[in-house]
Coordinates of C-alpha atoms in Angstrom, one line a residue:
A1 CA -30.9 8.5 9.7
M2 CA -29.0 6.1 11.8
N3 CA -26.6 5.4 9.0
A4 CA -26.1 9.1 8.4
L5 CA -25.2 9.6 12.0
L6 CA -22.8 6.8 11.8
L7 CA -21.1 8.4 8.7
L8 CA -20.7 11.5 10.8
I9 CA -19.2 9.7 13.8
A10 CA -16.7 7.9 11.5
F11 CA -15.8 11.3 9.8
A12 CA -15.3 13.0 13.3
A13 CA -13.2 10.2 14.6
G14 CA -11.2 10.0 11.4
L15 CA -10.5 13.8 11.5
V16 CA -9.5 13.7 15.1
F17 CA -6.8 10.9 14.3
R18 CA -5.7 12.7 11.2
R19 CA -5.1 15.8 13.2
L20 CA -3.1 13.7 15.8
G21 CA -0.8 12.5 12.9
Y22 CA -2.3 9.0 12.5
P23 CA -4.2 7.4 9.6
P24 CA -7.9 8.0 9.7
L25 CA -8.6 4.3 9.7
V26 CA -7.8 4.1 13.4
G27 CA -10.5 6.5 14.0
F28 CA -12.9 4.5 11.9
L29 CA -12.1 1.4 14.1
L30 CA -13.0 3.3 17.2
A31 CA -16.2 4.7 15.6
G32 CA -17.4 1.2 14.8
F33 CA -17.1 0.2 18.3
A34 CA -18.9 3.3 19.7
A35 CA -21.6 3.1 17.1
H36 CA -22.4 -0.5 18.1
E37 CA -22.5 0.2 21.8
V38 CA -25.0 3.3 21.3
G39 CA -27.0 1.3 18.6
V40 CA -26.2 3.4 15.6
G41 CA -25.9 2.1 12.2
D42 CA -27.3 -0.9 10.3
I43 CA -24.7 -3.7 10.2
A44 CA -26.1 -5.2 7.0
T45 CA -25.5 -2.0 5.0
I46 CA -22.0 -1.5 6.5
R47 CA -21.0 -5.1 5.6
T48 CA -22.3 -4.4 2.0
L49 CA -20.0 -1.4 1.9
A50 CA -17.2 -3.4 3.3
D51 CA -17.6 -6.2 0.6
L52 CA -17.7 -3.5 -2.1
G53 CA -14.6 -1.9 -0.8
I54 CA -12.7 -5.2 -0.6
T55 CA -13.7 -6.2 -3.9
L56 CA -12.6 -2.9 -5.5
L57 CA -9.4 -3.2 -3.4
L58 CA -8.5 -6.5 -4.9
F59 CA -9.4 -5.3 -8.4
T60 CA -7.1 -2.2 -8.2
I61 CA -4.4 -4.5 -6.7
G62 CA -4.8 -6.7 -9.8
L63 CA -4.5 -3.5 -12.0
K64 CA -1.0 -2.8 -10.6
L65 CA 0.2 -6.2 -9.8
N66 CA 3.5 -7.3 -11.4
L67 CA 3.2 -11.1 -11.8
K68 CA 7.1 -11.4 -11.9
E69 CA 7.0 -10.4 -8.3
L70 CA 5.0 -13.3 -7.2
S71 CA 7.6 -15.8 -8.8
Q72 CA 10.5 -14.2 -6.6
I73 CA 11.6 -16.3 -3.7
Q74 CA 11.4 -13.3 -1.4
V75 CA 7.7 -13.3 -2.0
W76 CA 6.4 -16.9 -2.3
G77 CA 9.2 -18.5 -0.1
T78 CA 8.7 -15.8 2.7
A79 CA 4.9 -16.2 2.6
T80 CA 5.1 -19.9 2.8
M81 CA 7.7 -20.2 5.6
H82 CA 6.2 -17.5 7.7
M83 CA 2.8 -19.5 7.6
F84 CA 4.5 -22.5 8.9
V85 CA 6.4 -20.9 11.7
A86 CA 3.4 -18.5 12.8
V87 CA 1.1 -21.5 12.9
L88 CA 3.4 -23.6 15.0
L89 CA 3.9 -20.7 17.5
T90 CA 0.1 -19.8 17.8
V91 CA -1.5 -23.3 18.2
P92 CA -0.2 -23.6 21.7
A93 CA -1.4 -20.2 22.7
I94 CA -4.9 -20.8 21.3
M95 CA -5.1 -24.2 23.1
L96 CA -4.0 -22.6 26.4
A97 CA -6.6 -19.9 26.1
G98 CA -9.4 -22.6 25.6
Y99 CA -8.2 -24.4 28.6
L100 CA -8.0 -21.4 30.9
F101 CA -11.3 -19.9 29.8
P102 CA -14.2 -22.1 29.4
V103 CA -16.1 -19.6 27.4
L104 CA -13.4 -20.1 24.6
A105 CA -13.3 -23.9 24.9
L106 CA -12.4 -25.7 21.6
E107 CA -14.4 -28.6 20.3
S108 CA -11.3 -30.3 18.7
H109 CA -7.5 -29.8 17.9
S110 CA -8.4 -29.2 14.4
A111 CA -10.2 -25.9 15.5
A112 CA -7.1 -24.6 17.0
W113 CA -5.1 -25.5 13.8
A114 CA -7.7 -23.5 11.7
L115 CA -7.5 -20.4 14.0
A116 CA -3.7 -20.4 14.0
F117 CA -3.8 -20.9 10.2
A118 CA -6.0 -17.9 9.9
L119 CA -4.1 -15.7 12.3
S120 CA -0.9 -16.4 10.2
F121 CA -1.9 -14.0 7.7
S122 CA -1.6 -10.1 7.7
S123 CA -4.3 -7.6 6.4
T124 CA -4.2 -6.6 2.7
V125 CA -6.6 -3.8 3.4
F126 CA -4.3 -2.2 6.1
A127 CA -1.0 -2.7 4.0
V128 CA -2.4 -1.1 1.0
K129 CA -3.8 1.8 2.9
I130 CA -0.7 2.6 4.8
F131 CA 1.4 2.4 1.6
E132 CA -1.1 4.7 0.0
E133 CA -0.9 7.1 3.0
R134 CA 2.9 7.3 2.8
G135 CA 2.9 7.5 -1.1
E136 CA 5.0 4.3 -1.5
N137 CA 2.9 2.2 -3.9
A138 CA 5.9 2.1 -6.3
A139 CA 8.5 1.2 -3.8
L140 CA 10.3 -2.3 -3.7
H141 CA 9.2 -3.0 -0.1
A142 CA 5.5 -2.3 -1.0
A143 CA 5.8 -4.5 -4.1
I144 CA 7.2 -7.4 -2.0
A145 CA 4.6 -6.8 0.8
I146 CA 1.7 -6.9 -1.5
G147 CA 3.1 -10.0 -3.3
I148 CA 3.3 -11.7 0.1
L149 CA -0.3 -10.8 0.9
I150 CA -1.5 -12.2 -2.5
V151 CA 0.3 -15.4 -1.9
Q152 CA -1.4 -15.5 1.5
D153 CA -4.8 -14.8 -0.2
I154 CA -4.3 -17.6 -2.6
F155 CA -3.7 -19.9 0.4
A156 CA -6.8 -18.4 1.9
V157 CA -8.9 -19.2 -1.1
C158 CA -7.6 -22.8 -1.1
F159 CA -8.6 -23.2 2.3
L160 CA -12.0 -22.0 1.7
V161 CA -12.4 -24.3 -1.2
F162 CA -11.4 -27.4 0.8
T163 CA -13.5 -26.5 3.7
A164 CA -16.7 -25.5 1.8
E165 CA -19.8 -27.4 2.2
K166 CA -19.8 -28.1 -1.5
P167 CA -16.9 -28.1 -3.8
P168 CA -16.7 -25.6 -6.8
S169 CA -18.9 -26.3 -9.7
L170 CA -17.5 -28.0 -12.7
W171 CA -18.7 -24.9 -14.6
G172 CA -15.8 -23.3 -13.0
L173 CA -13.6 -24.9 -15.6
G174 CA -15.2 -22.5 -18.1
L175 CA -13.3 -19.7 -16.3
L176 CA -10.1 -20.9 -17.9
A177 CA -11.4 -19.3 -21.0
L178 CA -11.5 -15.8 -19.3
P179 CA -8.2 -14.7 -21.0
L180 CA -9.9 -15.0 -24.2
L181 CA -12.1 -11.9 -23.2
R182 CA -9.0 -9.7 -22.8
P183 CA -9.3 -8.2 -26.4
L184 CA -13.0 -7.3 -25.9
L185 CA -12.3 -5.8 -22.4
Y186 CA -9.5 -3.8 -23.7
A187 CA -11.8 -2.4 -26.7
I188 CA -14.6 -1.5 -24.3
L189 CA -12.1 0.1 -21.9
K190 CA -10.7 2.3 -24.7
R191 CA -14.0 3.5 -25.7
A192 CA -15.0 4.3 -22.1
G193 CA -13.4 7.8 -22.2
H194 CA -12.1 9.7 -19.2
G195 CA -15.1 10.4 -17.1
E196 CA -17.9 8.6 -15.3
L197 CA -18.0 5.8 -17.9
L198 CA -14.6 4.7 -17.1
V199 CA -15.5 4.6 -13.3
L200 CA -18.6 2.6 -14.2
F201 CA -16.6 0.1 -16.3
G202 CA -14.2 -0.5 -13.4
V203 CA -16.8 -1.0 -10.8
A204 CA -18.9 -3.2 -13.4
A205 CA -15.8 -5.2 -14.2
A206 CA -14.9 -5.8 -10.5
L207 CA -18.4 -6.8 -9.4
G208 CA -19.2 -8.8 -12.5
A209 CA -16.0 -11.0 -12.0
Y210 CA -17.0 -11.3 -8.3
E211 CA -20.4 -12.6 -9.2
L212 CA -19.1 -14.8 -11.8
F213 CA -16.8 -16.6 -9.5
E214 CA -19.6 -16.8 -6.8
L215 CA -21.9 -18.5 -9.4
V216 CA -19.3 -21.4 -9.6
D217 CA -18.8 -21.6 -5.8
L218 CA -15.4 -19.7 -5.9
K219 CA -14.4 -16.7 -3.8
G220 CA -15.6 -13.7 -5.6
G221 CA -12.7 -11.7 -4.5
L222 CA -10.3 -13.9 -6.5
G223 CA -12.4 -13.3 -9.6
A224 CA -11.9 -9.4 -9.1
L225 CA -8.1 -9.9 -8.7
I226 CA -7.8 -11.9 -11.6
V227 CA -10.0 -9.7 -14.1
G228 CA -7.8 -6.8 -12.6
V229 CA -4.7 -8.7 -13.5
M230 CA -6.1 -9.1 -17.1
L231 CA -6.7 -5.5 -17.4
G232 CA -3.4 -4.5 -15.8
Q233 CA -1.5 -4.5 -19.2
S234 CA -3.8 -2.2 -20.9
P235 CA -2.6 1.3 -21.7
K236 CA -5.5 2.9 -19.7
S237 CA -4.8 0.7 -16.6
V238 CA -3.2 3.6 -14.8
E239 CA -5.9 5.9 -15.5
L240 CA -8.6 3.3 -14.6
Y241 CA -6.7 2.7 -11.2
K242 CA -6.7 6.4 -10.4
S243 CA -10.4 6.9 -11.2
L244 CA -11.2 4.1 -8.7
V245 CA -9.0 5.0 -5.9
A246 CA -11.3 7.4 -4.1
L247 CA -14.5 5.2 -4.5
K248 CA -12.5 2.2 -3.2
D249 CA -11.4 4.3 0.0
L250 CA -15.0 5.3 0.5
F251 CA -16.4 1.8 0.6
L252 CA -13.4 0.5 2.7
I253 CA -14.5 2.7 5.6
G254 CA -17.4 0.1 6.0
F255 CA -14.6 -2.5 6.4
F256 CA -13.1 -0.8 9.5
L257 CA -16.4 0.1 10.9
Q258 CA -17.8 -3.3 10.7
I259 CA -15.1 -4.8 13.1
G260 CA -16.5 -2.8 16.0
F261 CA -20.0 -4.4 15.3
F262 CA -18.8 -7.7 16.7
G263 CA -19.3 -6.3 20.1
L264 CA -17.1 -5.5 23.1
P265 CA -15.5 -8.5 24.7
S266 CA -15.6 -9.9 28.3
A267 CA -12.7 -9.5 30.3
E268 CA -11.6 -13.0 29.6
M269 CA -12.0 -12.4 25.9
F270 CA -10.0 -9.1 26.1
L271 CA -7.2 -10.8 27.9
V272 CA -6.9 -13.5 25.2
A273 CA -7.0 -10.9 22.5
L274 CA -4.3 -9.1 24.2
A275 CA -2.2 -12.2 24.5
L276 CA -2.6 -12.8 20.9
N277 CA -1.2 -9.3 20.2
L278 CA 1.7 -10.0 22.5
L279 CA 2.5 -12.9 20.2
L280 CA 2.2 -10.6 17.3
F281 CA 5.5 -8.8 18.2
I282 CA 7.2 -11.9 16.9
R283 CA 5.9 -11.5 13.5
P284 CA 8.1 -8.7 12.3
L285 CA 11.2 -10.6 13.6
I286 CA 10.2 -13.7 11.3
Y287 CA 9.7 -11.6 8.4
Y288 CA 12.9 -9.8 8.8
A289 CA 14.8 -13.0 9.3
L290 CA 13.3 -14.6 6.2
L291 CA 13.7 -11.6 3.8
T292 CA 17.2 -10.9 4.8
W293 CA 18.0 -14.7 4.4
F294 CA 16.6 -14.4 0.8
G295 CA 18.9 -11.6 0.1
L296 CA 17.1 -8.3 0.8
R297 CA 18.9 -5.5 2.5
A298 CA 18.1 -4.6 6.1
R299 CA 15.9 -1.6 5.3
T300 CA 13.7 -3.3 2.8
A301 CA 13.1 -6.3 5.1
Y302 CA 12.4 -4.0 8.0
V303 CA 9.9 -1.9 6.3
T304 CA 8.1 -4.9 4.6
G305 CA 7.9 -6.8 8.0
V306 CA 6.5 -3.8 9.9
A307 CA 3.7 -3.3 7.2
L308 CA 2.7 -6.8 7.8
F309 CA 2.5 -6.4 11.5
N310 CA -1.2 -7.2 12.0
Y311 CA -3.8 -9.7 11.8
S312 CA -5.9 -10.3 8.7
E313 CA -9.6 -9.8 8.0
F314 CA -9.4 -13.5 6.8
G315 CA -9.3 -14.7 10.4
L316 CA -12.8 -13.3 11.0
I317 CA -14.0 -15.1 7.8
V318 CA -12.5 -18.4 9.0
A319 CA -13.9 -17.9 12.5
A320 CA -17.4 -17.2 11.1
I321 CA -17.3 -20.6 9.1
A322 CA -16.0 -22.4 12.1
V323 CA -18.8 -21.0 14.2
T324 CA -21.3 -22.0 11.7
S325 CA -20.1 -25.6 11.5
G326 CA -19.9 -25.7 15.4
M327 CA -16.2 -25.9 15.7
L328 CA -15.9 -22.7 17.7
S329 CA -18.2 -20.6 20.0
D330 CA -19.6 -17.2 19.0
D331 CA -17.2 -15.6 21.7
W332 CA -14.1 -16.7 19.5
L333 CA -15.5 -14.5 16.6
T334 CA -15.7 -11.5 19.1
T335 CA -12.3 -12.3 20.5
L336 CA -10.7 -12.3 17.0
A337 CA -12.3 -9.1 16.0
V338 CA -10.9 -7.4 19.0
A339 CA -7.5 -8.9 18.4
M340 CA -7.5 -7.7 14.8
A341 CA -8.5 -4.2 15.9
L342 CA -5.7 -4.1 18.6
S343 CA -3.2 -5.4 16.1
I344 CA -4.3 -2.6 13.5
F345 CA -3.8 -0.1 16.4
I346 CA -0.3 -1.5 17.3
S347 CA 0.7 -1.7 13.7
T348 CA -0.3 1.8 13.1
L349 CA 1.9 3.2 15.9
F350 CA 4.9 1.6 14.3
N351 CA 4.1 2.3 10.7
T352 CA 3.6 6.0 11.1
R353 CA 7.2 6.3 12.5
V354 CA 8.7 3.4 10.5
H355 CA 11.5 5.6 8.7
Y356 CA 12.1 7.6 11.7
L357 CA 12.8 4.6 13.8
Y358 CA 15.0 3.0 11.1
S359 CA 17.4 5.9 11.2
F360 CA 18.2 5.1 14.9
I361 CA 18.4 1.1 14.5
S362 CA 19.9 0.9 11.0
G363 CA 23.4 0.1 12.3
F364 CA 22.0 -2.8 14.5
L365 CA 19.8 -4.2 11.8
Q366 CA 22.5 -4.1 9.1
R367 CA 24.7 -6.6 11.1
F368 CA 22.1 -9.3 9.9
Q369 CA 21.8 -8.5 6.2
R370 CA 23.9 -10.2 3.6
S371 CA 27.0 -8.6 2.3
E372 CA 26.1 -9.3 -1.2
R373 CA 23.1 -7.3 -2.4
L374 CA 20.4 -8.4 -4.9
A375 CA 20.8 -6.7 -8.3
R376 CA 17.9 -4.4 -7.8
E377 CA 19.1 -3.3 -4.4
R378 CA 22.8 -2.5 -5.2
K379 CA 24.2 1.1 -4.3
V380 CA 23.8 3.6 -7.0
S381 CA 26.1 6.4 -7.9
L382 CA 25.1 9.9 -8.6
A383 CA 28.6 10.7 -9.9
G384 CA 29.2 14.4 -10.0
A385 CA 25.7 15.4 -9.8
E386 CA 25.0 18.9 -8.3
I387 CA 21.2 18.9 -8.7
V388 CA 19.0 15.9 -8.1
V389 CA 15.5 15.5 -8.9
L390 CA 13.6 13.0 -6.6
G391 CA 10.6 11.8 -8.5
M392 CA 10.8 11.3 -12.3
G393 CA 7.2 11.6 -13.1
R394 CA 5.7 14.1 -15.5
V395 CA 6.6 17.1 -13.2
G396 CA 10.0 15.7 -12.3
V397 CA 10.9 15.1 -16.0
G398 CA 9.7 18.8 -16.8
A399 CA 11.8 20.0 -14.1
Y400 CA 14.9 17.9 -15.2
E401 CA 14.7 19.0 -18.8
T402 CA 14.6 22.7 -17.6
L403 CA 17.3 22.4 -15.2
T404 CA 19.5 20.5 -17.8
A405 CA 19.0 23.2 -20.3
E406 CA 20.0 26.0 -17.8
F407 CA 23.0 24.1 -16.0
G408 CA 24.1 21.4 -18.3
N409 CA 25.0 17.8 -17.3
V410 CA 25.0 18.3 -13.7
V411 CA 21.4 17.0 -13.2
V412 CA 20.3 13.6 -12.1
G413 CA 16.8 12.0 -11.6
V414 CA 15.9 9.5 -9.1
E415 CA 12.9 7.3 -9.4
E416 CA 11.7 4.7 -6.9
N417 CA 9.8 2.6 -9.3
I418 CA 12.6 0.3 -10.8
E419 CA 10.7 -0.2 -14.1
K420 CA 10.0 3.5 -14.6
A421 CA 13.6 4.3 -13.7
K422 CA 14.8 1.9 -16.5
Q423 CA 12.4 3.4 -19.0
R424 CA 13.5 7.0 -18.3
A425 CA 17.2 5.9 -18.7
E426 CA 16.3 4.4 -22.0
E427 CA 14.6 7.6 -23.0
G428 CA 18.0 9.3 -22.5
Y429 CA 17.6 10.8 -19.0
R430 CA 20.3 10.3 -16.4
C431 CA 18.0 8.5 -14.2
V432 CA 18.8 6.0 -11.3
P433 CA 16.5 3.9 -9.2
G434 CA 16.2 5.0 -5.6
D435 CA 13.9 5.7 -2.7
A436 CA 14.1 9.3 -1.5
S437 CA 12.7 8.3 1.8
D438 CA 15.3 5.5 2.3
Y439 CA 17.7 6.5 5.0
D440 CA 20.5 4.1 3.5
F441 CA 20.0 5.6 -0.1
W442 CA 20.8 9.2 1.5
V443 CA 24.1 7.7 3.0
D444 CA 25.0 5.8 -0.1
A445 CA 24.1 8.5 -2.7
A446 CA 25.6 11.4 -0.4
L447 CA 22.3 13.3 -1.0
A448 CA 23.1 15.8 1.7
K449 CA 26.2 17.1 -0.3
R450 CA 24.2 18.1 -3.4
R451 CA 23.6 21.7 -4.2
M452 CA 19.9 21.5 -5.0
L453 CA 17.3 18.9 -4.5
L454 CA 13.9 19.1 -6.1
V455 CA 11.2 16.8 -4.5
S456 CA 8.3 15.9 -6.9
L457 CA 6.8 12.7 -5.4
S458 CA 3.2 11.8 -5.7
N459 CA 2.2 12.2 -2.2
H460 CA 2.5 15.1 0.4
R461 CA 3.2 12.8 3.2
E462 CA 6.1 11.2 1.3
N463 CA 7.4 14.7 0.4
L464 CA 7.5 15.6 4.2
V465 CA 9.4 12.3 5.0
V466 CA 11.9 13.5 2.5
V467 CA 12.1 17.0 4.0
R468 CA 12.5 15.7 7.5
M469 CA 15.2 13.4 6.2
A470 CA 17.0 16.3 4.8
K471 CA 16.7 18.2 8.1
R472 CA 18.1 15.1 9.9
F473 CA 21.1 15.0 7.7
N474 CA 21.5 18.8 8.1
Y475 CA 21.1 19.6 4.4
Q476 CA 22.3 23.0 3.7
G477 CA 21.5 23.4 -0.1
I478 CA 18.3 24.4 -1.8
L479 CA 15.4 22.2 -1.0
A480 CA 12.5 22.7 -3.5
V481 CA 9.2 20.6 -3.2
I482 CA 6.1 20.4 -5.0
S483 CA 2.7 21.3 -3.4
R484 CA -0.9 20.7 -4.5
Y485 CA -2.9 22.7 -2.1
P486 CA -2.3 25.9 -0.2
D487 CA -2.2 24.3 3.3
Q488 CA 0.5 22.0 2.0
K489 CA 2.5 25.0 0.6
V490 CA 2.3 26.7 4.1
E491 CA 3.5 23.7 5.9
L492 CA 6.5 23.2 3.5
E493 CA 7.5 26.7 3.6
A494 CA 7.4 26.6 7.3
L495 CA 10.0 24.0 7.1
G496 CA 12.2 26.3 5.0
C497 CA 11.5 24.7 1.6
V498 CA 11.1 26.5 -1.7
T499 CA 7.6 25.4 -3.0
F500 CA 5.6 25.4 -6.1
N501 CA 1.9 24.9 -5.9
L502 CA 1.0 22.8 -9.1
Y503 CA -2.6 23.8 -9.2
A504 CA -2.4 27.5 -8.1
E505 CA 0.5 28.4 -10.3
A506 CA -0.2 26.1 -13.4
G507 CA -1.8 28.9 -15.2
H508 CA 1.3 31.0 -14.9
G509 CA 3.6 28.1 -16.0
F510 CA 1.1 27.7 -18.9
A511 CA 1.1 31.3 -20.0
E512 CA 5.0 31.3 -19.9
H513 CA 5.2 28.2 -22.1
V514 CA 2.8 29.8 -24.7
L515 CA 4.7 33.1 -24.8
R516 CA 8.1 31.3 -25.0
Q517 CA 6.9 29.2 -27.9
T518 CA 5.2 31.9 -29.9
S519 CA 8.4 34.0 -29.3
E520 CA 10.5 31.2 -30.7
E521 CA 8.2 30.9 -33.7
N522 CA 8.3 34.5 -34.5
S523 CA 12.0 34.9 -34.3
S524 CA 12.3 31.8 -36.7
K525 CA 10.2 33.4 -39.4
P526 CA 11.9 35.1 -42.2
V527 CA 11.5 38.9 -42.2
D528 CA 9.6 40.4 -45.0
P529 CA 11.5 42.9 -47.0
A530 CA 10.4 46.5 -46.7
P531 CA 8.2 47.6 -49.5
A532 CA 10.0 49.6 -52.2
S533 CA 9.3 53.3 -52.0
T534 CA 7.8 54.9 -55.2

């Protein structure tokens, strides 16, 4: 009954923040603190849900991970150099806190370095959730941010291995044979179909990998990530990912709830948590400086840095280990939990307005970017296009083909996934890579001068960002946007858009297609000669 009440509190808090225009996860954080104070909920159950959520999160990251991204200097170079800079800046703050407040006194200097190392990382859970909320999973800045986070997670696993009470088992060498299981896993995945067996396969693969790595004294989450990568090249990996998203999101609620169960801090502990968050404001600046130094343009570096503008759940894991070994007091665990919660609040405020803020500071930020762009960030030309389809998924491709048949060679498609854009171009479509929510892209491609824009992105919030961008550029042409639910259709129409509800009007489109096909077939059949009269 208490856990059911906790879920109701979480739902109510999430709904309130959704109505206020913030991601529900902020409400889940508050619900955790409130539930702990009134004694609602079982922390053991919540932690189990959180562990399941994080395991599925790492597995799904693996499914979509592009290993080439990790090899880019913008990813591993930024992750490594940021860690060194952040640790050097954080150690003095931690030691000062231990000196000023006896309750947070440190046993040794090594404890300060361990804490600073933990606080140098950003939250994988938060970044993935915020990109999903904005529909930006395929964007370049999302790929770079996730790559940086995975490099940080690898550092974290190495730290846990070296500080563990016992080293990994020699049986762990057997895990090197895991790639040999790929054909078998592919065959099982192929036969799992499209329903509940597919979901069950994904959960079993993630949890099975987790337990296998734990058996040999390695981090279970690393196992889930690696098996996800192994399955990522399967033809059904996209379908598997989509089937697990809702389940993963449900379990991740437990992650945000559990932070509140560390309890409310004393005044001294809250002051230290607040001081650590003031230090946090340097983080996006470090990321921005490094990413632009490595050749990324201002907007990509800016959005990436803001997404990593928080503390990581790894800090709590390191603190818990340090408390167990006697290096830290229990009060540090609560302090870090509050610091992480505050960092998520602050990061959410900036991330929900990240594109809007960029339109005001783009001129200033661009002073610090390199004049020569990387190949994947060079300006694209839409030539003489009068009609632009933003988003070249299945719906976008269908719209492109229909409009091309009607108006000729004046249609261009734009796709934010660089690989998909290349694929569409190879298939014969006039398709260029570009991010429809990118202020710079609107300027470079002169989108505001086009006669018609069709927005068929994967996420309603991303569609709204594009619509508001069009308003900011005072777009006077026809703005057509896909919707999936009636409330989305009403919201878009109120903004002056032409909108098509995919679900409500799919039957109409289906019937039109059938009638058109049958009409063409009948017209192509030879007419039987009239029977001779007798």
